[in-house]
mmCIF file of C-alpha atoms in Angstrom:
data_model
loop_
_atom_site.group_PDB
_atom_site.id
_atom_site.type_symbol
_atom_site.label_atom_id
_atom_site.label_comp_id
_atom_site.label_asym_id
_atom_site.label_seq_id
_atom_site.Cartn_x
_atom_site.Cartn_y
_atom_site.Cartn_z
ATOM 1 C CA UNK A 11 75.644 22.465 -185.115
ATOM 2 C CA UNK A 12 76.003 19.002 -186.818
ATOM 3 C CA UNK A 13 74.586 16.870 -183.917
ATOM 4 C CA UNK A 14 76.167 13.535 -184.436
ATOM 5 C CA UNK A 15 78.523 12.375 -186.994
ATOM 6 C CA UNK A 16 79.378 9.181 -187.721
ATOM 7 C CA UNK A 17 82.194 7.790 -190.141
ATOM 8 C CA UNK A 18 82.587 6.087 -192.320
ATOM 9 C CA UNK A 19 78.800 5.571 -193.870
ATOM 10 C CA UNK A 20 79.890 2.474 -195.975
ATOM 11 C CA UNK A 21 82.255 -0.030 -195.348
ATOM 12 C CA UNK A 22 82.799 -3.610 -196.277
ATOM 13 C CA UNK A 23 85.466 -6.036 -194.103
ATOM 14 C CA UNK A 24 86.496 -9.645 -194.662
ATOM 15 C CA UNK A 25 86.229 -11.648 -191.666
ATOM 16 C CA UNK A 26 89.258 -11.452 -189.356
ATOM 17 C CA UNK A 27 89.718 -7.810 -190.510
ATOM 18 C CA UNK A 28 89.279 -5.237 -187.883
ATOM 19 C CA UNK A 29 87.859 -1.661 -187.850
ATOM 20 C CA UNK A 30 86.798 1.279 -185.741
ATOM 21 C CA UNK A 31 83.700 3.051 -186.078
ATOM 22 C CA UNK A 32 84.045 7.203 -185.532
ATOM 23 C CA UNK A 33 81.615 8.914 -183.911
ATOM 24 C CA UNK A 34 81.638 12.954 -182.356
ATOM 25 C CA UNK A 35 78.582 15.376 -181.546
ATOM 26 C CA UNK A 36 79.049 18.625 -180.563
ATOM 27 C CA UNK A 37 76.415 19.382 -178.422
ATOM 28 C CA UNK A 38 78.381 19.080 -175.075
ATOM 29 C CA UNK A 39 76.080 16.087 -174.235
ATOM 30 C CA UNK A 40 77.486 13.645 -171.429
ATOM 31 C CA UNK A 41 76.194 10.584 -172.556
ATOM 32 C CA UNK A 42 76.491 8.481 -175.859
ATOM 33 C CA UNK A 43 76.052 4.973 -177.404
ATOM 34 C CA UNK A 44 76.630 2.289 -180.043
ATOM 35 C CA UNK A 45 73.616 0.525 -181.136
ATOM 36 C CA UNK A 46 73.294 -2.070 -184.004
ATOM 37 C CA UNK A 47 70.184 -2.077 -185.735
ATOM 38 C CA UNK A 48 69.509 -5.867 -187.726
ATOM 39 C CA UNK A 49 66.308 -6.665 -189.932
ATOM 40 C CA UNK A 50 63.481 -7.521 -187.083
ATOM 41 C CA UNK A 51 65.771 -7.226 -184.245
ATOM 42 C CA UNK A 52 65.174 -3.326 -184.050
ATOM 43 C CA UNK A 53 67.902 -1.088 -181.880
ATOM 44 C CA UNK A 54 69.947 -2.880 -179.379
ATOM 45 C CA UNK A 55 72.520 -1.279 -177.148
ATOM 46 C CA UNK A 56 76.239 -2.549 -177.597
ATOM 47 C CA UNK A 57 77.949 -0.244 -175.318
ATOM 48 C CA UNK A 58 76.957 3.001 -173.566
ATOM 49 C CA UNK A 59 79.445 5.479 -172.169
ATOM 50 C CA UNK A 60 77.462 8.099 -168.916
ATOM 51 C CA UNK A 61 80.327 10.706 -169.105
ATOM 52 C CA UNK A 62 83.775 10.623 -170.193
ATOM 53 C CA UNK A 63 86.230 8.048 -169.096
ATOM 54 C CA UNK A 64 83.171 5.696 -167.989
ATOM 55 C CA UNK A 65 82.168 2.974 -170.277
ATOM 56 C CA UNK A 66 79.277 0.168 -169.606
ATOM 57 C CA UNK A 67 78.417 -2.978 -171.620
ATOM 58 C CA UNK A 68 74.781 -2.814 -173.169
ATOM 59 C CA UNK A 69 72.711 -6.329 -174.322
ATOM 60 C CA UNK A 70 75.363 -6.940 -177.072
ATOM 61 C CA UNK A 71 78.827 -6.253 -176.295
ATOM 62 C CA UNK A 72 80.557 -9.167 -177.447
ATOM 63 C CA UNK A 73 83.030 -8.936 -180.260
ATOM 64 C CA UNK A 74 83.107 -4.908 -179.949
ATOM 65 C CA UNK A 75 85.307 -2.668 -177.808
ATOM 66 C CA UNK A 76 84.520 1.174 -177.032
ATOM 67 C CA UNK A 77 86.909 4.267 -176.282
ATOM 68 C CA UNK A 78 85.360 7.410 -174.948
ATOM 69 C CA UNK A 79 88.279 9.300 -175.925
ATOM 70 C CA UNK A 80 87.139 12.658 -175.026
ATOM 71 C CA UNK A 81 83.527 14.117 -174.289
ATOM 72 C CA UNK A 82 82.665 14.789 -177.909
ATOM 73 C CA UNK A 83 84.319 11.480 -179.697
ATOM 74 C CA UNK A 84 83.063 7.890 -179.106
ATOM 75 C CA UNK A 85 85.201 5.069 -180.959
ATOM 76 C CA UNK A 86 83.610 1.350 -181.763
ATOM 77 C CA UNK A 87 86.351 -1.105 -182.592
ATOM 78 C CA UNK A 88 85.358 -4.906 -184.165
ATOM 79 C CA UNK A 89 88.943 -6.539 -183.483
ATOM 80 C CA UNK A 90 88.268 -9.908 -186.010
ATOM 81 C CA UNK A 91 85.003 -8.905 -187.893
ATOM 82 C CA UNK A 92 82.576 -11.675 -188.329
ATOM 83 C CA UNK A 93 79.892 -12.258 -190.621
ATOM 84 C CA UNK A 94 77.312 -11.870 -188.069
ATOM 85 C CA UNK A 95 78.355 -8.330 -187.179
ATOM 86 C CA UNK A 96 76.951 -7.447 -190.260
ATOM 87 C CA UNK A 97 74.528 -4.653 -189.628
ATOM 88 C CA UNK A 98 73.685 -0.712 -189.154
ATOM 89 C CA UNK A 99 75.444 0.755 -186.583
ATOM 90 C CA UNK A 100 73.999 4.249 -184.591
ATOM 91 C CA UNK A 101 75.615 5.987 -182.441
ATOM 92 C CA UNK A 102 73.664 8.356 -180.353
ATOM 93 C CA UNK A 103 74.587 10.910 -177.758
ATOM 94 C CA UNK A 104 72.426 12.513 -174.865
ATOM 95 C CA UNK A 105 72.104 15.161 -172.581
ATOM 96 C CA UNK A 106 72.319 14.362 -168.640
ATOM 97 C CA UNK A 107 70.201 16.414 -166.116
ATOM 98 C CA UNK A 108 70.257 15.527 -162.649
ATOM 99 C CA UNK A 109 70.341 12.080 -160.839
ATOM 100 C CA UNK A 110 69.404 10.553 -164.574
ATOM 101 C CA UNK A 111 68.459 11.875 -167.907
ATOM 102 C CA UNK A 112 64.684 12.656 -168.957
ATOM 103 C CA UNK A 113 65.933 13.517 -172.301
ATOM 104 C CA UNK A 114 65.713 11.904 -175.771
ATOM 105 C CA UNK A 115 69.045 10.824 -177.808
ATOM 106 C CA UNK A 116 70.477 11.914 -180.795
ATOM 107 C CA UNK A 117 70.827 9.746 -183.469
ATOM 108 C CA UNK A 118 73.774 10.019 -186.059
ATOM 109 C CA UNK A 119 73.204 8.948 -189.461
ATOM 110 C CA UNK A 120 74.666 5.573 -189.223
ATOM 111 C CA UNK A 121 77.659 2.991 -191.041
ATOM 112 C CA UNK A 122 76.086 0.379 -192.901
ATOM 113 C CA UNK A 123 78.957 -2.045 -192.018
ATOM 114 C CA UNK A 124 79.267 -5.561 -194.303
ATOM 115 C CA UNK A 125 81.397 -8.269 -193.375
ATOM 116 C CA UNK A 126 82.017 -10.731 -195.831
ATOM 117 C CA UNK B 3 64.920 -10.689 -169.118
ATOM 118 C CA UNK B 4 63.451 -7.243 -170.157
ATOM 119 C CA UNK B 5 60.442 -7.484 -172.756
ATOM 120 C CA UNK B 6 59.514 -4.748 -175.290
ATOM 121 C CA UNK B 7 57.020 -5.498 -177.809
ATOM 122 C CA UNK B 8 55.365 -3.334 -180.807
ATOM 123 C CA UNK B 9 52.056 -4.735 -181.667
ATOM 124 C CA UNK B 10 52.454 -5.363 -185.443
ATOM 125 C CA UNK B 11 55.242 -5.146 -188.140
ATOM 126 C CA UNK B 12 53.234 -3.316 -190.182
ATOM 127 C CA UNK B 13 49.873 -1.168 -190.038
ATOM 128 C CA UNK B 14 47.792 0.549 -193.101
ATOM 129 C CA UNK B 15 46.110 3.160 -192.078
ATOM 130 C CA UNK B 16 43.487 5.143 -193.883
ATOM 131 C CA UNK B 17 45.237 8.903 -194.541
ATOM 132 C CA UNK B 18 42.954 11.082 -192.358
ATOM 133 C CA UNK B 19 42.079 8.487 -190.005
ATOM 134 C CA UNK B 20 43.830 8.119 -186.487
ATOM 135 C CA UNK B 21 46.609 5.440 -186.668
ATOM 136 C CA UNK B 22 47.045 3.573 -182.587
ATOM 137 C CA UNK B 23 50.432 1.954 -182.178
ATOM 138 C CA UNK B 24 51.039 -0.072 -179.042
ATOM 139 C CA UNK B 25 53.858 -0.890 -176.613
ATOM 140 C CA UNK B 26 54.011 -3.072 -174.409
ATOM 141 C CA UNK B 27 56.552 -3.945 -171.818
ATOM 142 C CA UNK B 28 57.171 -6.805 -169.072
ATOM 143 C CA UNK B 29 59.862 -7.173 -166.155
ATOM 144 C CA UNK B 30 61.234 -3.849 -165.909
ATOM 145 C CA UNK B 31 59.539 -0.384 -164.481
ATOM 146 C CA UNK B 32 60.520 2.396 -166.345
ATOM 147 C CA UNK B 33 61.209 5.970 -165.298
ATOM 148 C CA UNK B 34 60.217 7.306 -168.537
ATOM 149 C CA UNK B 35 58.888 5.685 -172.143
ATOM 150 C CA UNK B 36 59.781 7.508 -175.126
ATOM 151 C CA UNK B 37 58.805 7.591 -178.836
ATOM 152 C CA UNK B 38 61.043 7.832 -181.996
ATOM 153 C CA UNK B 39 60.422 8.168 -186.141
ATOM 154 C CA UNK B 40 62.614 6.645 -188.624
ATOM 155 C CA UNK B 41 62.394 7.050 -192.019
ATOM 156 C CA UNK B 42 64.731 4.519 -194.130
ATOM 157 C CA UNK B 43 67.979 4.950 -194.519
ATOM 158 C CA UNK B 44 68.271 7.368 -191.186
ATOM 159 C CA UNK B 45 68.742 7.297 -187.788
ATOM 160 C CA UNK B 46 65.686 7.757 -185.191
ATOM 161 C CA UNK B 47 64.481 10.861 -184.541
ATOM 162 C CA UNK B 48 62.385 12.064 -181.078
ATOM 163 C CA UNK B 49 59.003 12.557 -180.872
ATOM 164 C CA UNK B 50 58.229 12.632 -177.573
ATOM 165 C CA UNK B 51 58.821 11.744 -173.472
ATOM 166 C CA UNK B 52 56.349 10.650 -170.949
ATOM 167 C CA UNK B 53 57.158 9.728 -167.404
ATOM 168 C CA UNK B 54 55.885 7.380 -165.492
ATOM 169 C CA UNK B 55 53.502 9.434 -163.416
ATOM 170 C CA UNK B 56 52.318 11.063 -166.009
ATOM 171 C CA UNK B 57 49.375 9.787 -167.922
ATOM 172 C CA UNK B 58 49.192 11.367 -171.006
ATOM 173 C CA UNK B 59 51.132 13.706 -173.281
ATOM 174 C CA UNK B 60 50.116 15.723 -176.806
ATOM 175 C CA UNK B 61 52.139 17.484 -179.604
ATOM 176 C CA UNK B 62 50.465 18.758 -182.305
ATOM 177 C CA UNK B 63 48.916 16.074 -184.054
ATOM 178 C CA UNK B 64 50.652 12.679 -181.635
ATOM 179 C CA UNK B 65 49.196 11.689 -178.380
ATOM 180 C CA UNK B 66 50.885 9.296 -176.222
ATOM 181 C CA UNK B 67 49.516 7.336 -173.043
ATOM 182 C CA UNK B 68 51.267 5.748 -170.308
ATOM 183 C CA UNK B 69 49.234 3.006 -167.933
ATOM 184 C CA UNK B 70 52.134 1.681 -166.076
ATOM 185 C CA UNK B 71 49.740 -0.958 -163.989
ATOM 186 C CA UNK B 72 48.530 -2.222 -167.492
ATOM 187 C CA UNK B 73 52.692 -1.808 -168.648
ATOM 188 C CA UNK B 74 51.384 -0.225 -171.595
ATOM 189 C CA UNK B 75 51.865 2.882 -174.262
ATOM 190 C CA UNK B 76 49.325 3.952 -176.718
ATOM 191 C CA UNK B 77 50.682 6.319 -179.406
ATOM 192 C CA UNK B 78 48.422 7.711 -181.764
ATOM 193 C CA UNK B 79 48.819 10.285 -184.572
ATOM 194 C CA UNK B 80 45.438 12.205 -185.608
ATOM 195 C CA UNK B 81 44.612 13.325 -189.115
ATOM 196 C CA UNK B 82 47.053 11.039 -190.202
ATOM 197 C CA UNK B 83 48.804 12.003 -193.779
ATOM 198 C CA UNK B 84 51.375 9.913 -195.970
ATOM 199 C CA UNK B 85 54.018 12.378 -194.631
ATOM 200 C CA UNK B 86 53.211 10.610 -191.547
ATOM 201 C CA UNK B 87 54.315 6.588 -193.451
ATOM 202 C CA UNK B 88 58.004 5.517 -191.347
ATOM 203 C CA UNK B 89 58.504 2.974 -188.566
ATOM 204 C CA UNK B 90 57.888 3.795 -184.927
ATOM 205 C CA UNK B 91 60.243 2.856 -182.557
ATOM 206 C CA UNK B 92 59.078 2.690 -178.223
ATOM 207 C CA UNK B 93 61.865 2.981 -175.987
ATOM 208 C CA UNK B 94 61.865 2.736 -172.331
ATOM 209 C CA UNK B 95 64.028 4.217 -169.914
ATOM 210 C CA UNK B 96 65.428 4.025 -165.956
ATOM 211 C CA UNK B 97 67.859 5.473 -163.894
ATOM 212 C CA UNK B 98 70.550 3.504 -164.789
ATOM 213 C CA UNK B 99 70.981 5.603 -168.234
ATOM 214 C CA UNK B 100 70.467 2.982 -170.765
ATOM 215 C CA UNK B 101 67.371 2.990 -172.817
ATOM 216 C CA UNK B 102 65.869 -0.449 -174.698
ATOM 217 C CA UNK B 103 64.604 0.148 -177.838
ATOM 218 C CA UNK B 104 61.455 -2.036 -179.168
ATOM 219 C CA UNK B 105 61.192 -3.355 -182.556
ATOM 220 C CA UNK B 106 59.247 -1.050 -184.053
ATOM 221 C CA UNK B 107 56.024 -0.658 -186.205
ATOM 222 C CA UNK B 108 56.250 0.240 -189.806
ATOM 223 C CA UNK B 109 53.097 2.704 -190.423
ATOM 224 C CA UNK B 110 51.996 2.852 -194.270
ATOM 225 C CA UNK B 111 49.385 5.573 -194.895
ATOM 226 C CA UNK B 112 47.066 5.302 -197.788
ATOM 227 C CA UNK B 113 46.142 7.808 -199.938
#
């Protein structure tokens, strides 16, 4: 298994530019996120998708859309990047048991993402 | 709003000693608190789970406690070793399937 993948691992935008961020596991898990991770902020949630066709905004979602385009593949888009989206970006994936999930997330390496 | 805080940036800690990070938490009640390592350059990686009425959970050399009347998490790594030097990151968790990560604790241990 490869868990979480995430690409690309580098990129650099101008502002106004736009991008998506890829991101797959393939651990049949129901849930998965987009986090963005900036010096002394630590981990916040952007968007969070419970199973597939369902997305939900997390503390951060402005300036980012999400697809959950199947169950294993979870797409960020930055329409007009902007200098403060620079940052880290996880995404993370989970298993769901029950009501709501006990279990821990799955981290993907990350995109170190500067915008310019 | 919902509060997470780490108690430090940074702790040294002895190697061999027992290194204590804290978590602390205000306006929310958490089903479950969780623990994560991450080492630079990588994503987070689980450590452990403990629910809210549970009071304490082991693996191998961590311990974590949960005092959800004090809204507190103690997590504590025995016999420490440099292996052991990343940041620590709490997370809590409810039913509504999001989880808020803290800031985390970067852990140095001296030889």
């Amino acid at each position: 298994n490869a868990g979480v993948t995430q690409t690309p691992k580098f990129q650099v935008l101008k502002t106004g530019q736009s991008m998506t961020l890829q991101c797959a596991q393939d651990m049949n898990h129901n849930s998965m996120y987009w986090y963005r991770q900036d010096p002394g902020m630590g981990l916040r949630l952007i968007y969070y998708s419970a199973s597939e066709g369902t997305t939900d905004k997390g503390e951060v979602p402005n300036g980012y859309n999400v697809s959950r385009l199947n169950k294993r593949e979870f797409s960020l888009r930055l329409e007009s990047a902007a200098p403060s989206q620079t940052s880290v970006y996880f995404c993370a994936s989970r298993r769901l048991e029950g009501d709501f999930s006990y279990n821990e997330q799955f981290f993907g390496p990350g995109t170190r993402l500067t915008v310019l | 709003s919902q509060k997470i805080e780490q108690n430090s940036e940074a702790l040294n800690i002895q190697e061999g000693k027992t290194a204590t990070l804290t978590c602390n938490y205000t306006n929310y009640s958490p089903a479950y608190l969780q623990w994560y390592r991450q080492d630079p350059g990588r994503g987070p990686v689980f450590l452990l789970l403990i629910r809210e009425n549970e009071k304490e959970k082991r693996k191998e050399r961590l311990k974590v406690t949960f005092d959800t009347t004090l809204k507190q998490s103690l997590f504590h790594i025995t016999a420490s070793q440099p292996a052991d030097s990343a940041t620590y990151l709490c997370a809590l968790g409810g039913r509504d399937d999001k989880i808020i990560f803290g800031k985390g604790t970067r852990l140095h241990i001296l030889p």
